[in-house]
């Protein structure tokens, strides 16, 4: 199943870099977070805590910017 979310570009860039360092993907981390939110335990719960800490520590914002789906998926 697909899910579309809005994330600040700077946060996403840092998340991608961290995921690379951890030999995973942002998609896998978010999947773990959602599983933990839905009632998962263990590793998934830690992923949620990491994501929440990251979200709380960022001071960036979109600055009113908006992107189309095509722009977000542009490679």
Backbone as JSON Lines, residues from 0, in Angstrom:
{"i":0,"aa":"X","n":[0.84,-1.17,0.0],"ca":[0.0,0.0,0.0],"c":[0.9,1.24,0.0]}
{"i":1,"aa":"X","n":[0.46,2.3,-0.62],"ca":[1.23,3.54,-0.69],"c":[0.68,4.57,0.27]}
{"i":2,"aa":"X","n":[1.57,5.45,0.73],"ca":[1.22,6.54,1.63],"c":[2.0,7.77,1.19]}
{"i":3,"aa":"X","n":[1.34,8.9,1.06],"ca":[2.01,10.14,0.71],"c":[2.04,11.03,1.93]}
{"i":4,"aa":"X","n":[3.23,11.53,2.28],"ca":[3.37,12.43,3.41],"c":[4.14,13.67,2.98]}
{"i":5,"aa":"X","n":[4.03,14.72,3.76],"ca":[4.77,15.95,3.5],"c":[5.9,16.05,4.52]}
{"i":6,"aa":"X","n":[7.13,16.2,4.02],"ca":[8.3,16.28,4.87],"c":[9.19,17.4,4.35]}
{"i":7,"aa":"X","n":[9.74,18.18,5.26],"ca":[10.67,19.23,4.88],"c":[11.85,18.6,4.13]}
{"i":8,"aa":"X","n":[12.31,19.26,3.08],"ca":[13.37,18.7,2.24],"c":[14.66,18.49,3.02]}
{"i":9,"aa":"X","n":[14.97,19.38,3.96],"ca":[16.2,19.23,4.75],"c":[16.09,18.01,5.68]}
{"i":10,"aa":"X","n":[14.93,17.81,6.25],"ca":[14.72,16.66,7.13],"c":[14.83,15.37,6.32]}
{"i":11,"aa":"X","n":[14.22,15.35,5.15],"ca":[14.27,14.16,4.31],"c":[15.71,13.86,3.89]}
{"i":12,"aa":"X","n":[16.46,14.89,3.54],"ca":[17.86,14.68,3.15],"c":[18.65,14.07,4.3]}
{"i":13,"aa":"X","n":[18.48,14.6,5.51],"ca":[19.19,14.06,6.67],"c":[18.73,12.64,6.97]}
{"i":14,"aa":"X","n":[17.44,12.39,6.8],"ca":[16.92,11.05,7.05],"c":[17.49,10.05,6.04]}
{"i":15,"aa":"X","n":[17.61,10.46,4.79],"ca":[18.19,9.58,3.77],"c":[19.65,9.27,4.09]}
{"i":16,"aa":"X","n":[20.41,10.29,4.51],"ca":[21.81,10.07,4.86],"c":[21.93,9.13,6.05]}
{"i":17,"aa":"X","n":[21.09,9.32,7.06],"ca":[21.14,8.45,8.23],"c":[20.75,7.02,7.86]}
{"i":18,"aa":"X","n":[19.74,6.9,7.02],"ca":[19.31,5.57,6.58],"c":[20.44,4.86,5.85]}
{"i":19,"aa":"X","n":[21.18,5.59,5.01],"ca":[22.33,5.0,4.32],"c":[23.37,4.53,5.33]}
{"i":20,"aa":"X","n":[23.63,5.35,6.34],"ca":[24.6,4.97,7.37],"c":[24.16,3.71,8.11]}
{"i":21,"aa":"X","n":[22.85,3.53,8.25],"ca":[22.31,2.38,8.99],"c":[21.95,1.23,8.07]}
{"i":22,"aa":"X","n":[22.33,1.34,6.78],"ca":[22.08,0.3,5.79],"c":[20.59,-0.05,5.71]}
{"i":23,"aa":"X","n":[19.76,0.98,5.65],"ca":[18.33,0.79,5.53],"c":[17.8,1.88,4.6]}
{"i":24,"aa":"X","n":[16.51,2.09,4.59],"ca":[15.9,3.13,3.78],"c":[14.93,3.93,4.63]}
{"i":25,"aa":"X","n":[14.63,5.14,4.19],"ca":[13.65,5.97,4.89],"c":[12.3,5.24,4.88]}
{"i":26,"aa":"X","n":[11.99,4.6,3.77],"ca":[10.74,3.86,3.67],"c":[10.66,2.77,4.73]}
{"i":27,"aa":"X","n":[11.76,2.04,4.94],"ca":[11.77,0.98,5.95],"c":[11.64,1.56,7.35]}
{"i":28,"aa":"X","n":[12.32,2.68,7.61],"ca":[12.23,3.32,8.93],"c":[10.79,3.78,9.19]}
{"i":29,"aa":"X","n":[10.18,4.42,8.21],"ca":[8.79,4.87,8.39],"c":[7.84,3.69,8.53]}
{"i":30,"aa":"X","n":[8.09,2.62,7.78],"ca":[7.27,1.42,7.93],"c":[7.36,0.87,9.34]}
{"i":31,"aa":"X","n":[8.59,0.84,9.88],"ca":[8.78,0.4,11.27],"c":[8.04,1.31,12.23]}
{"i":32,"aa":"X","n":[8.11,2.61,11.98],"ca":[7.43,3.57,12.85],"c":[5.92,3.34,12.84]}
{"i":33,"aa":"X","n":[5.36,3.15,11.68],"ca":[3.92,2.93,11.58],"c":[3.52,1.61,12.23]}
{"i":34,"aa":"X","n":[4.34,0.59,12.07],"ca":[4.04,-0.69,12.7],"c":[4.06,-0.54,14.22]}
{"i":35,"aa":"X","n":[5.05,0.18,14.73],"ca":[5.13,0.41,16.18],"c":[3.94,1.22,16.65]}
{"i":36,"aa":"X","n":[3.56,2.23,15.9],"ca":[2.42,3.07,16.25],"c":[1.13,2.25,16.3]}
{"i":37,"aa":"X","n":[1.07,1.28,15.41],"ca":[-0.12,0.43,15.35],"c":[-0.09,-0.69,16.38]}
{"i":38,"aa":"X","n":[0.98,-0.76,17.16],"ca":[1.02,-1.76,18.22],"c":[2.21,-2.67,18.21]}
{"i":39,"aa":"X","n":[3.22,-2.37,17.41],"ca":[4.43,-3.19,17.36],"c":[5.25,-3.01,18.63]}
{"i":40,"aa":"X","n":[6.32,-3.79,18.75],"ca":[7.18,-3.72,19.92],"c":[8.63,-3.78,19.51]}
{"i":41,"aa":"X","n":[9.53,-3.69,20.47],"ca":[10.96,-3.91,20.26],"c":[11.6,-2.91,19.33]}
{"i":42,"aa":"X","n":[12.23,-3.43,18.28],"ca":[12.97,-2.6,17.33],"c":[12.08,-1.51,16.75]}
{"i":43,"aa":"X","n":[10.83,-1.83,16.47],"ca":[9.9,-0.86,15.89],"c":[9.64,0.29,16.84]}
{"i":44,"aa":"X","n":[9.51,0.0,18.11],"ca":[9.25,1.05,19.1],"c":[10.44,2.02,19.15]}
{"i":45,"aa":"X","n":[11.65,1.5,19.08],"ca":[12.84,2.36,19.07],"c":[12.86,3.23,17.83]}
{"i":46,"aa":"X","n":[12.42,2.71,16.69],"ca":[12.36,3.5,15.46],"c":[11.41,4.68,15.63]}
{"i":47,"aa":"X","n":[10.3,4.47,16.3],"ca":[9.35,5.56,16.56],"c":[10.01,6.63,17.41]}
{"i":48,"aa":"X","n":[10.69,6.21,18.46],"ca":[11.34,7.17,19.35],"c":[12.41,7.96,18.59]}
{"i":49,"aa":"X","n":[13.16,7.3,17.72],"ca":[14.18,8.0,16.93],"c":[13.54,9.03,16.01]}
{"i":50,"aa":"X","n":[12.43,8.65,15.37],"ca":[11.76,9.56,14.46],"c":[11.19,10.76,15.21]}
{"i":51,"aa":"X","n":[10.6,10.52,16.35],"ca":[10.04,11.61,17.15],"c":[11.16,12.56,17.6]}
{"i":52,"aa":"X","n":[12.28,12.0,18.06],"ca":[13.41,12.85,18.48],"c":[13.92,13.69,17.31]}
{"i":53,"aa":"X","n":[14.0,13.08,16.13],"ca":[14.45,13.81,14.95],"c":[13.47,14.94,14.61]}
{"i":54,"aa":"X","n":[12.19,14.65,14.64],"ca":[11.17,15.66,14.33],"c":[11.21,16.8,15.34]}
{"i":55,"aa":"X","n":[11.42,16.48,16.6],"ca":[11.45,17.51,17.64],"c":[12.71,18.37,17.56]}
{"i":56,"aa":"X","n":[13.8,17.8,17.05],"ca":[15.07,18.52,17.03],"c":[15.23,19.43,15.82]}
{"i":57,"aa":"X","n":[14.42,19.27,14.81],"ca":[14.57,20.08,13.6],"c":[13.93,21.45,13.8]}
{"i":58,"aa":"X","n":[14.57,22.45,13.23],"ca":[14.04,23.8,13.28],"c":[13.62,24.26,11.89]}
{"i":59,"aa":"X","n":[13.68,23.37,10.94],"ca":[13.39,23.75,9.56],"c":[11.89,23.68,9.3]}
{"i":60,"aa":"X","n":[11.49,24.31,8.25],"ca":[10.1,24.3,7.82],"c":[10.03,24.4,6.32]}
{"i":61,"aa":"X","n":[8.85,24.33,5.78],"ca":[8.69,24.39,4.33],"c":[8.79,25.82,3.81]}
{"i":62,"aa":"X","n":[8.59,26.79,4.69],"ca":[8.63,28.17,4.24],"c":[7.55,28.48,3.22]}
{"i":63,"aa":"X","n":[6.43,27.8,3.32],"ca":[5.33,28.04,2.39],"c":[5.48,27.33,1.05]}
{"i":64,"aa":"X","n":[6.58,26.61,0.86],"ca":[6.79,25.92,-0.41],"c":[5.81,24.76,-0.56]}
{"i":65,"aa":"X","n":[5.44,24.5,-1.77],"ca":[4.57,23.36,-2.07],"c":[5.12,22.66,-3.3]}
{"i":66,"aa":"X","n":[4.99,21.36,-3.34],"ca":[5.51,20.58,-4.45],"c":[4.41,19.7,-5.0]}
{"i":67,"aa":"X","n":[4.52,19.39,-6.29],"ca":[3.61,18.43,-6.89],"c":[4.14,17.03,-6.63]}
{"i":68,"aa":"X","n":[3.31,16.05,-6.78],"ca":[3.75,14.66,-6.61],"c":[4.89,14.34,-7.57]}
{"i":69,"aa":"X","n":[4.77,14.82,-8.83],"ca":[5.82,14.57,-9.82],"c":[7.15,15.18,-9.4]}
{"i":70,"aa":"X","n":[7.13,16.38,-8.84],"ca":[8.36,17.02,-8.38],"c":[9.0,16.23,-7.24]}
{"i":71,"aa":"X","n":[8.18,15.71,-6.35],"ca":[8.7,14.95,-5.22],"c":[9.34,13.64,-5.66]}
{"i":72,"aa":"X","n":[8.85,13.08,-6.75],"ca":[9.35,11.79,-7.21],"c":[10.31,11.91,-8.36]}
{"i":73,"aa":"X","n":[10.72,13.15,-8.66],"ca":[11.65,13.41,-9.75],"c":[13.02,12.84,-9.41]}
{"i":74,"aa":"X","n":[13.64,12.18,-10.35],"ca":[14.97,11.59,-10.11],"c":[15.94,12.03,-11.14]}
